[in-house]
DNA sequence: TATTAATTATAACAGTGTTAACAAAATCAG
DNA sequence: CTGATTTTGTTAACACTGTTATAATTAATA
């Protein structure tokens, strides 16, 4: 008699319900305000039921992190599938990554650590504008002394800042056995590429 | 009589005490576990005293964010001071940025949004290794079909990933009135630079 | 149908940020 | 120096949070 199978099925239905409810709540109010009690309310079960399906709240979030990487992987897989030129393929991949991030903001934020500072918060830190000036100034300086003095310096500054932050945050996560020297190589390599690209 | 001055002075001492205690707690246990009650305990005052100095917990964190940017600005200021060559100056600046981030990890994490995923958490997501393979593969592909086939593909992959993540996260924060087209320009520009740098 | 096992709920613990209501201390006026 | 007033600080609560021990209910078995 398939009563154990039915039970298994029902268990999985509840599990799916938890994840679906969590996702709905996240879309409404963001990750920050997701709580076990809200999920329990939504699926019309008591709180401990959730703990019989997931060890803790982190385990639920990790489920979405996995799902996020699955989705990203699919997007990347499809992006450069028929493209033969490696350079063009890489560009397509970059764009696929980009579009995934912005079309799946909630996923991306979870995958790379929640609390992204919001626009309003950033604007309340005046020190940031001085920082912006500093970096932007240095980039402008490089552009002025190059062949293509008409290059959009704001665009280049943005690229430069992004590069730096990306290098830092990826390496903060990936602090494996790699020696510091390798990380420094990555930085130098990226900046050299950036400079060369400006100077032509 | 300078009693109002003395009161003002005492008030500021308490305020400083709050910030100092908060900082000490952060260094011991990280931002995540910083609480108003712990600060109150540390300064040997009751909780509401803290609220008479800061509107809420966020205001305290924002104080440190400001301080962080001040420190970063100083580091950047000093970095390329005597360097005349713009390209060399930019490189020095990049390194200064880098070293600030890693020598002031707590500040950097707060400045760019708290929850950076820890190494352990990252390792628990197997999907990440497929993602790694995808991106690494594309980069390898580009390198193989270039003049310098002996280029370190792992290093370049790292650079590429960092660039992408940096672009995304900076633009997620800076979602101002800028049209999407400009953001796409930044991405294309950065990737083109990366490719050109590989192809020589 | 009675007994045992699986399932679900209640209620609590130990935290969190925040604030209203109250007590103590310091200052000022007479 | 005493009494009223303002400032300062504390207690205790509210409304949450994640997590879990205990108890009640329901379902499957003998």
Short mmCIF file of C-alpha atoms (C1' of nucleotides) in Angstrom, two decimals:
data_model
loop_
_atom_site.label_atom_id
_atom_site.label_comp_id
_atom_site.label_asym_id
_atom_site.label_seq_id
_atom_site.Cartn_x
_atom_site.Cartn_y
_atom_site.Cartn_z
CA UNK A 1 0.00 0.00 0.00
CA UNK A 2 1.42 3.36 -1.04
CA UNK A 3 0.83 5.25 2.15
CA UNK A 4 4.50 5.87 2.76
CA UNK A 5 4.74 7.19 -0.77
CA UNK A 6 1.80 9.49 -0.19
CA UNK A 7 3.38 10.74 3.01
CA UNK A 8 6.61 11.39 1.19
CA UNK A 9 4.67 13.25 -1.47
CA UNK A 10 2.85 15.33 1.10
CA UNK A 11 6.10 16.13 2.85
CA UNK A 12 7.60 17.41 -0.35
CA UNK A 13 4.51 19.46 -1.04
CA UNK A 14 4.94 21.20 2.29
CA UNK A 15 8.62 21.70 1.58
CA UNK A 16 7.82 23.25 -1.77
CA UNK A 17 5.18 25.35 -0.11
CA UNK A 18 7.76 26.72 2.30
CA UNK A 19 10.07 27.71 -0.53
CA UNK A 20 7.27 29.18 -2.61
CA UNK A 21 5.93 31.17 0.32
CA UNK A 22 9.41 32.39 1.18
CA UNK A 23 9.98 33.51 -2.38
CA UNK A 24 6.69 35.36 -2.49
CA UNK A 25 7.54 37.14 0.73
CA UNK A 26 10.98 38.06 -0.55
CA UNK A 27 9.52 39.60 -3.69
CA UNK A 28 7.14 41.64 -1.55
CA UNK A 29 9.48 42.82 1.17
CA UNK A 30 13.02 41.73 0.40
CA UNK A 31 15.35 39.28 2.11
CA UNK A 32 15.88 41.45 5.16
CA UNK A 33 12.34 41.12 6.42
CA UNK A 34 11.87 37.44 5.67
CA UNK A 35 11.09 35.56 8.86
CA UNK A 36 10.24 32.00 9.77
CA UNK A 37 7.02 33.11 11.38
CA UNK A 38 5.88 34.87 8.22
CA UNK A 39 6.55 31.75 6.21
CA UNK A 40 4.67 29.64 8.73
CA UNK A 41 1.75 32.02 8.54
CA UNK A 42 1.72 31.89 4.76
CA UNK A 43 1.69 28.11 4.51
CA UNK A 44 -0.80 27.86 7.39
CA UNK A 45 1.40 25.61 9.47
CA UNK A 46 3.08 26.18 12.80
CA UNK A 47 6.69 27.28 13.04
CA UNK A 48 8.30 23.95 14.05
CA UNK A 49 7.03 22.34 10.86
CA UNK A 50 9.48 24.50 8.96
CA UNK A 51 12.28 23.25 11.16
CA UNK A 52 11.35 19.70 10.28
CA UNK A 53 12.12 20.50 6.65
CA UNK A 54 15.10 22.85 7.04
CA UNK A 55 17.74 22.84 9.73
CA UNK A 56 17.50 26.58 10.14
CA UNK A 57 16.78 29.80 8.31
CA UNK A 58 20.18 29.78 6.65
CA UNK A 59 19.41 26.45 5.04
CA UNK A 60 16.38 28.02 3.37
CA UNK A 61 18.46 30.92 2.09
CA UNK A 62 21.10 28.49 0.86
CA UNK A 63 18.44 26.68 -1.15
CA UNK A 64 17.78 29.93 -3.00
CA UNK A 65 21.48 30.58 -3.41
CA UNK A 66 21.80 27.23 -5.14
CA UNK A 67 18.77 27.94 -7.30
CA UNK A 68 20.29 31.29 -8.18
CA UNK A 69 23.52 29.74 -9.38
CA UNK A 70 21.56 27.14 -11.32
CA UNK A 71 19.68 29.90 -13.12
CA UNK A 72 22.87 31.86 -13.74
CA UNK A 73 24.59 28.78 -15.08
CA UNK A 74 21.74 28.17 -17.48
CA UNK A 75 21.84 31.74 -18.69
CA UNK A 76 25.59 31.51 -19.26
CA UNK A 77 25.27 28.15 -20.98
CA UNK A 78 22.75 29.45 -23.47
CA UNK A 79 24.46 32.77 -24.08
CA UNK A 80 27.45 31.83 -26.20
CA UNK A 81 26.21 28.48 -27.46
CA UNK A 82 26.33 29.05 -31.23
CA UNK A 83 29.00 31.73 -31.22
CA UNK A 84 32.30 30.47 -32.65
CA UNK A 85 34.47 33.55 -32.13
CA UNK A 86 35.90 33.32 -28.59
CA UNK A 87 36.04 37.06 -28.06
CA UNK A 88 32.45 37.53 -29.17
CA UNK A 89 31.48 34.56 -27.03
CA UNK A 90 33.03 36.11 -23.97
CA UNK A 91 31.20 39.34 -24.60
CA UNK A 92 27.91 37.50 -24.91
CA UNK A 93 28.64 35.71 -21.66
CA UNK A 94 29.39 38.97 -19.90
CA UNK A 95 26.10 40.39 -21.10
CA UNK A 96 24.23 37.29 -20.05
CA UNK A 97 25.77 37.58 -16.58
CA UNK A 98 24.82 41.23 -16.45
CA UNK A 99 21.24 40.68 -17.49
CA UNK A 100 20.81 37.79 -15.12
CA UNK A 101 21.92 39.98 -12.23
CA UNK A 102 19.44 42.74 -12.98
CA UNK A 103 16.55 40.57 -13.99
CA UNK A 104 17.05 38.46 -10.87
CA UNK A 105 18.12 41.09 -8.39
CA UNK A 106 16.83 39.17 -5.39
CA UNK A 107 18.81 36.11 -6.35
CA UNK A 108 21.96 38.03 -7.09
CA UNK A 109 21.86 39.89 -3.80
CA UNK A 110 21.51 36.66 -1.92
CA UNK A 111 24.26 34.93 -3.90
CA UNK A 112 26.78 37.66 -3.23
CA UNK A 113 25.89 38.55 0.34
CA UNK A 114 22.74 40.31 1.26
CA UNK A 115 22.95 43.83 2.48
CA UNK A 116 23.65 45.92 -0.54
CA UNK A 117 23.55 49.55 0.50
CA UNK A 118 20.52 51.26 -0.97
CA UNK A 119 20.67 54.43 -3.01
CA UNK A 120 19.23 56.54 -0.21
CA UNK A 121 21.83 55.34 2.27
CA UNK A 122 24.64 56.02 -0.14
CA UNK A 123 23.45 59.56 -0.72
CA UNK A 124 23.57 60.18 3.02
CA UNK A 125 27.33 59.70 3.05
CA UNK A 126 28.93 62.88 1.76
CA UNK A 127 32.38 61.35 2.04
CA UNK A 128 31.46 59.28 -0.96
CA UNK A 129 31.47 62.27 -3.25
CA UNK A 130 35.00 63.14 -2.28
CA UNK A 131 35.97 59.57 -2.93
CA UNK A 132 34.29 59.80 -6.31
CA UNK A 133 36.20 62.98 -7.09
CA UNK A 134 39.50 61.37 -6.15
CA UNK A 135 39.11 58.36 -8.37
CA UNK A 136 37.41 60.27 -11.17
CA UNK A 137 40.21 62.84 -11.07
CA UNK A 138 42.91 60.23 -11.45
CA UNK A 139 41.12 58.67 -14.39
CA UNK A 140 40.57 62.07 -16.02
CA UNK A 141 44.23 62.77 -15.58
CA UNK A 142 45.15 59.62 -17.43
CA UNK A 143 42.70 60.37 -20.23
CA UNK A 144 43.89 63.94 -20.70
CA UNK A 145 47.44 62.70 -21.14
CA UNK A 146 46.43 60.10 -23.70
CA UNK A 147 45.80 60.15 -27.44
CA UNK A 148 42.02 59.98 -27.02
CA UNK A 149 41.39 62.99 -24.84
CA UNK A 150 37.70 62.97 -25.70
CA UNK A 151 37.07 59.62 -23.95
CA UNK A 152 34.11 59.70 -21.55
CA UNK A 153 35.89 59.97 -18.21
CA UNK A 154 32.78 59.31 -16.15
CA UNK A 155 32.25 56.04 -17.93
CA UNK A 156 35.88 55.08 -17.42
CA UNK A 157 35.78 56.06 -13.77
CA UNK A 158 32.79 53.84 -13.31
CA UNK A 159 34.58 50.98 -14.96
CA UNK A 160 37.63 51.53 -12.79
CA UNK A 161 35.69 51.66 -9.56
CA UNK A 162 33.72 48.56 -10.47
CA UNK A 163 36.89 46.71 -11.30
CA UNK A 164 38.44 47.57 -7.97
CA UNK A 165 35.40 46.69 -5.90
CA UNK A 166 34.89 43.51 -7.82
CA UNK A 167 38.46 42.41 -7.29
CA UNK A 168 38.26 43.16 -3.61
CA UNK A 169 34.95 41.53 -2.87
CA UNK A 170 35.60 38.41 -4.90
CA UNK A 171 38.94 37.98 -3.21
CA UNK A 172 37.47 38.59 0.21
CA UNK A 173 35.21 35.61 -0.34
CA UNK A 174 37.81 33.50 -2.07
CA UNK A 175 40.51 33.91 0.55
CA UNK A 176 41.78 30.37 0.07
CA UNK A 177 45.33 29.10 0.36
CA UNK A 178 46.28 31.36 -2.53
CA UNK A 179 49.23 33.51 -1.54
CA UNK A 180 48.76 37.26 -1.41
CA UNK A 181 51.16 37.64 -4.30
CA UNK A 182 48.70 36.03 -6.71
CA UNK A 183 45.93 38.37 -5.65
CA UNK A 184 48.25 41.27 -6.24
CA UNK A 185 48.98 39.90 -9.69
CA UNK A 186 45.28 39.86 -10.51
CA UNK A 187 44.97 43.47 -9.43
CA UNK A 188 48.01 44.61 -11.40
CA UNK A 189 46.85 42.71 -14.44
CA UNK A 190 43.39 44.26 -14.35
CA UNK A 191 44.64 47.80 -13.85
CA UNK A 192 47.25 47.42 -16.58
CA UNK A 193 44.53 46.26 -18.94
CA UNK A 194 42.39 49.21 -17.98
CA UNK A 195 45.23 51.66 -18.56
CA UNK A 196 46.27 50.11 -21.83
CA UNK A 197 42.70 50.27 -23.06
CA UNK A 198 42.61 54.00 -22.39
CA UNK A 199 45.98 54.73 -23.89
CA UNK A 200 45.30 52.59 -26.95
CA UNK B 1 30.23 79.84 34.17
CA UNK B 2 31.25 77.01 31.88
CA UNK B 3 28.86 74.40 33.13
CA UNK B 4 27.07 74.10 29.81
CA UNK B 5 30.45 73.61 28.20
CA UNK B 6 31.29 70.89 30.68
CA UNK B 7 27.96 69.19 30.00
CA UNK B 8 28.59 69.37 26.30
CA UNK B 9 32.01 67.86 26.88
CA UNK B 10 30.60 65.06 28.99
CA UNK B 11 27.96 64.36 26.38
CA UNK B 12 30.59 64.00 23.71
CA UNK B 13 32.60 61.73 25.94
CA UNK B 14 29.65 59.40 26.22
CA UNK B 15 29.11 59.61 22.46
CA UNK B 16 32.73 58.72 21.85
CA UNK B 17 32.42 55.94 24.38
CA UNK B 18 29.52 54.50 22.42
CA UNK B 19 31.51 54.51 19.19
CA UNK B 20 34.62 53.11 20.85
CA UNK B 21 32.65 50.34 22.55
CA UNK B 22 30.87 49.54 19.31
CA UNK B 23 34.16 49.32 17.46
CA UNK B 24 35.67 47.07 20.09
CA UNK B 25 32.66 44.77 19.90
CA UNK B 26 32.83 44.69 16.12
CA UNK B 27 36.47 43.67 16.18
CA UNK B 28 35.63 40.88 18.60
CA UNK B 29 32.48 39.51 17.02
CA UNK B 30 31.82 41.28 13.71
CA UNK B 31 29.05 43.61 12.61
CA UNK B 32 26.40 40.95 12.57
CA UNK B 33 26.38 40.45 16.30
CA UNK B 34 26.66 44.08 17.32
CA UNK B 35 23.68 45.08 19.42
CA UNK B 36 22.55 48.19 21.24
CA UNK B 37 22.31 46.27 24.48
CA UNK B 38 25.89 45.07 24.21
CA UNK B 39 27.07 48.63 23.65
CA UNK B 40 25.03 49.81 26.63
CA UNK B 41 26.58 47.10 28.77
CA UNK B 42 30.06 48.03 27.65
CA UNK B 43 29.71 51.73 28.43
CA UNK B 44 27.84 50.96 31.68
CA UNK B 45 24.80 53.03 30.76
CA UNK B 46 21.25 52.01 30.08
CA UNK B 47 19.99 51.44 26.56
CA UNK B 48 17.99 54.66 26.04
CA UNK B 49 21.12 56.74 26.63
CA UNK B 50 22.40 55.46 23.31
CA UNK B 51 19.21 56.62 21.64
CA UNK B 52 19.80 60.10 23.02
CA UNK B 53 23.02 60.21 21.03
CA UNK B 54 22.03 58.32 17.89
CA UNK B 55 18.63 58.16 16.25
CA UNK B 56 18.90 54.43 15.79
CA UNK B 57 21.36 51.62 15.21
CA UNK B 58 21.74 52.52 11.57
CA UNK B 59 22.98 55.96 12.52
CA UNK B 60 25.79 54.35 14.47
CA UNK B 61 26.72 52.15 11.53
CA UNK B 62 26.57 55.15 9.24
CA UNK B 63 29.06 56.93 11.47
CA UNK B 64 31.50 54.11 10.81
CA UNK B 65 30.72 54.13 7.11
CA UNK B 66 31.69 57.80 7.02
CA UNK B 67 34.83 57.11 9.01
CA UNK B 68 35.64 54.31 6.59
CA UNK B 69 35.40 56.57 3.58
CA UNK B 70 37.46 59.21 5.35
CA UNK B 71 40.20 56.65 5.92
CA UNK B 72 39.97 55.40 2.35
CA UNK B 73 40.13 58.94 1.03
CA UNK B 74 43.24 59.62 3.06
CA UNK B 75 44.89 56.46 1.78
CA UNK B 76 44.07 57.40 -1.81
CA UNK B 77 45.23 60.96 -1.28
CA UNK B 78 48.62 59.89 -0.04
CA UNK B 79 49.10 57.09 -2.55
CA UNK B 80 49.87 58.96 -5.75
CA UNK B 81 50.95 62.24 -4.24
CA UNK B 82 54.45 62.55 -5.64
CA UNK B 83 53.92 60.42 -8.74
CA UNK B 84 53.90 62.50 -11.93
CA UNK B 85 53.15 59.77 -14.46
CA UNK B 86 49.33 59.43 -14.65
CA UNK B 87 49.38 55.74 -15.44
CA UNK B 88 51.75 54.97 -12.59
CA UNK B 89 49.64 57.18 -10.34
CA UNK B 90 46.50 55.25 -11.16
CA UNK B 91 48.24 52.00 -10.42
CA UNK B 92 49.39 53.30 -7.05
CA UNK B 93 45.87 54.41 -6.31
CA UNK B 94 44.48 51.00 -7.18
CA UNK B 95 46.97 49.38 -4.84
CA UNK B 96 46.16 51.82 -2.10
CA UNK B 97 42.48 51.01 -2.50
CA UNK B 98 43.24 47.33 -2.39
CA UNK B 99 45.38 47.51 0.71
CA UNK B 100 42.89 49.69 2.49
CA UNK B 101 40.17 47.13 1.88
CA UNK B 102 42.16 44.26 3.31
CA UNK B 103 43.77 46.09 6.15
CA UNK B 104 40.38 47.50 7.14
CA UNK B 105 38.13 44.60 6.35
CA UNK B 106 35.50 45.58 8.90
CA UNK B 107 35.21 49.05 7.45
CA UNK B 108 35.10 47.86 3.89
CA UNK B 109 32.40 45.32 4.58
CA UNK B 110 30.25 47.97 6.20
CA UNK B 111 30.86 50.49 3.42
CA UNK B 112 29.80 48.08 0.70
CA UNK B 113 26.98 46.33 2.43
CA UNK B 114 27.48 43.93 5.24
CA UNK B 115 26.85 40.30 4.63
CA UNK B 116 29.75 39.08 2.60
CA UNK B 117 29.42 35.35 2.21
CA UNK B 118 32.12 33.55 4.12
CA UNK B 119 34.42 30.98 2.63
CA UNK B 120 32.68 28.11 4.36
CA UNK B 121 29.27 29.11 3.04
CA UNK B 122 30.60 29.46 -0.46
CA UNK B 123 32.09 25.98 -0.36
CA UNK B 124 28.71 24.55 0.55
CA UNK B 125 27.28 25.62 -2.80
CA UNK B 126 28.44 23.10 -5.39
CA UNK B 127 26.72 25.06 -8.15
CA UNK B 128 29.51 27.56 -7.78
CA UNK B 129 32.08 25.20 -9.17
CA UNK B 130 30.09 24.71 -12.33
CA UNK B 131 29.79 28.44 -12.64
CA UNK B 132 33.53 28.70 -12.18
CA UNK B 133 34.09 26.14 -14.91
CA UNK B 134 31.82 27.99 -17.29
CA UNK B 135 33.53 31.32 -16.95
CA UNK B 136 36.99 29.83 -16.70
CA UNK B 137 36.33 27.80 -19.81
CA UNK B 138 35.34 30.82 -21.84
CA UNK B 139 38.42 32.70 -20.76
CA UNK B 140 40.66 29.72 -21.54
CA UNK B 141 39.07 29.51 -24.93
CA UNK B 142 39.97 33.11 -25.64
CA UNK B 143 43.52 32.64 -24.44
CA UNK B 144 44.10 29.50 -26.49
CA UNK B 145 43.06 31.35 -29.63
CA UNK B 146 45.36 34.27 -28.91
CA UNK B 147 49.03 34.98 -29.51
CA UNK B 148 49.98 34.43 -25.87
CA UNK B 149 48.64 30.95 -25.28
CA UNK B 150 50.75 30.57 -22.14
CA UNK B 151 48.83 33.29 -20.26
CA UNK B 152 47.66 32.22 -16.79
CA UNK B 153 44.01 31.49 -17.45
CA UNK B 154 43.10 31.15 -13.78
CA UNK B 155 44.41 34.61 -13.11
CA UNK B 156 42.50 36.01 -16.07
CA UNK B 157 39.33 34.21 -15.06
CA UNK B 158 39.60 35.78 -11.67
CA UNK B 159 40.03 39.19 -13.18
CA UNK B 160 37.04 38.65 -15.44
CA UNK B 161 34.77 37.48 -12.66
CA UNK B 162 35.81 40.36 -10.43
CA UNK B 163 35.15 42.82 -13.18
CA UNK B 164 31.68 41.49 -13.78
CA UNK B 165 30.71 41.38 -10.14
CA UNK B 166 32.14 44.81 -9.54
CA UNK B 167 30.23 46.30 -12.42
CA UNK B 168 27.02 44.72 -11.26
CA UNK B 169 27.24 45.60 -7.62
CA UNK B 170 28.38 49.16 -8.14
CA UNK B 171 25.59 49.72 -10.60
CA UNK B 172 23.03 48.14 -8.31
CA UNK B 173 23.86 50.75 -5.72
CA UNK B 174 24.21 53.60 -8.18
CA UNK B 175 20.91 53.05 -9.93
CA UNK B 176 20.35 56.76 -10.46
CA UNK B 177 18.61 58.47 -13.34
CA UNK B 178 21.31 57.13 -15.66
CA UNK B 179 19.71 55.29 -18.55
CA UNK B 180 20.37 51.60 -18.91
CA UNK B 181 22.24 52.25 -22.13
CA UNK B 182 25.07 53.95 -20.25
CA UNK B 183 25.45 51.02 -17.89
CA UNK B 184 25.64 48.73 -20.86
CA UNK B 185 28.34 50.94 -22.33
CA UNK B 186 30.39 50.57 -19.16
CA UNK B 187 30.08 46.81 -19.36
CA UNK B 188 31.00 46.63 -23.02
CA UNK B 189 33.90 48.96 -22.48
CA UNK B 190 35.29 46.91 -19.62
CA UNK B 191 34.96 43.60 -21.41
CA UNK B 192 36.51 44.99 -24.58
CA UNK B 193 39.43 46.20 -22.53
CA UNK B 194 39.79 42.79 -20.93
CA UNK B 195 39.72 41.04 -24.29
CA UNK B 196 42.12 43.45 -25.92
CA UNK B 197 44.51 42.99 -23.04
CA UNK B 198 44.53 39.24 -23.59
CA UNK B 199 44.86 39.42 -27.35
CA UNK B 200 47.59 42.04 -27.18
"C1'" DT C 1 -11.21 -0.88 19.21
"C1'" DA C 2 -6.91 -0.10 21.96
"C1'" DT C 3 -2.12 0.91 21.39
"C1'" DT C 4 1.63 2.75 19.36
"C1'" DA C 5 3.89 5.86 16.27
"C1'" DA C 6 4.04 10.04 13.39
"C1'" DT C 7 2.68 14.60 13.03
"C1'" DT C 8 1.50 19.21 14.36
"C1'" DA C 9 0.73 22.94 17.74
"C1'" DT C 10 1.40 25.63 22.04
"C1'" DA C 11 4.36 28.02 24.61
"C1'" DA C 12 8.52 29.20 26.10
"C1'" DC C 13 13.68 30.90 25.94
"C1'" DA C 14 16.94 34.12 24.70
"C1'" DG C 15 17.77 37.40 21.83
"C1'" DT C 16 16.86 41.89 18.84
"C1'" DG C 17 15.55 47.35 18.03
"C1'" DT C 18 12.84 50.80 20.02
"C1'" DT C 19 10.21 53.75 23.22
"C1'" DA C 20 6.81 55.21 26.93
"C1'" DA C 21 6.68 56.06 31.68
"C1'" DC C 22 8.92 56.91 35.71
"C1'" DA C 23 12.75 58.00 39.20
"C1'" DA C 24 17.04 60.42 40.39
"C1'" DA C 25 20.17 64.01 40.05
"C1'" DA C 26 21.69 68.44 38.95
"C1'" DT C 27 20.63 73.15 38.12
"C1'" DC C 28 18.29 77.37 39.01
"C1'" DA C 29 15.25 80.84 41.59
"C1'" DG C 30 13.81 82.74 45.73
"C1'" DC D 1 19.81 76.86 52.18
"C1'" DT D 2 15.31 75.27 50.60
"C1'" DG D 3 11.91 74.36 46.96
"C1'" DA D 4 10.66 74.17 42.04
"C1'" DT D 5 12.28 72.94 37.50
"C1'" DT D 6 14.79 71.04 34.07
"C1'" DT D 7 18.01 67.64 32.65
"C1'" DT D 8 19.56 62.99 32.78
"C1'" DG D 9 19.14 58.19 33.39
"C1'" DT D 10 16.65 53.86 34.42
"C1'" DT D 11 13.04 50.42 34.43
"C1'" DA D 12 9.97 47.98 32.00
"C1'" DA D 13 7.46 47.18 28.32
"C1'" DC D 14 6.17 46.31 23.10
"C1'" DA D 15 6.73 43.94 19.04
"C1'" DC D 16 9.60 41.53 16.81
"C1'" DT D 17 13.41 37.75 15.68
"C1'" DG D 18 15.42 32.42 15.45
"C1'" DT D 19 15.03 28.24 17.81
"C1'" DT D 20 13.35 24.31 20.60
"C1'" DA D 21 11.20 21.50 24.60
"C1'" DT D 22 6.93 19.94 25.71
"C1'" DA D 23 2.40 18.65 25.06
"C1'" DA D 24 -1.63 17.55 22.22
"C1'" DT D 25 -3.59 15.74 18.27
"C1'" DT D 26 -3.97 12.80 14.49
"C1'" DA D 27 -3.09 8.72 11.86
"C1'" DA D 28 -1.43 3.89 11.26
"C1'" DT D 29 -0.87 -0.58 13.35
"C1'" DA D 30 -1.93 -4.76 16.06
#
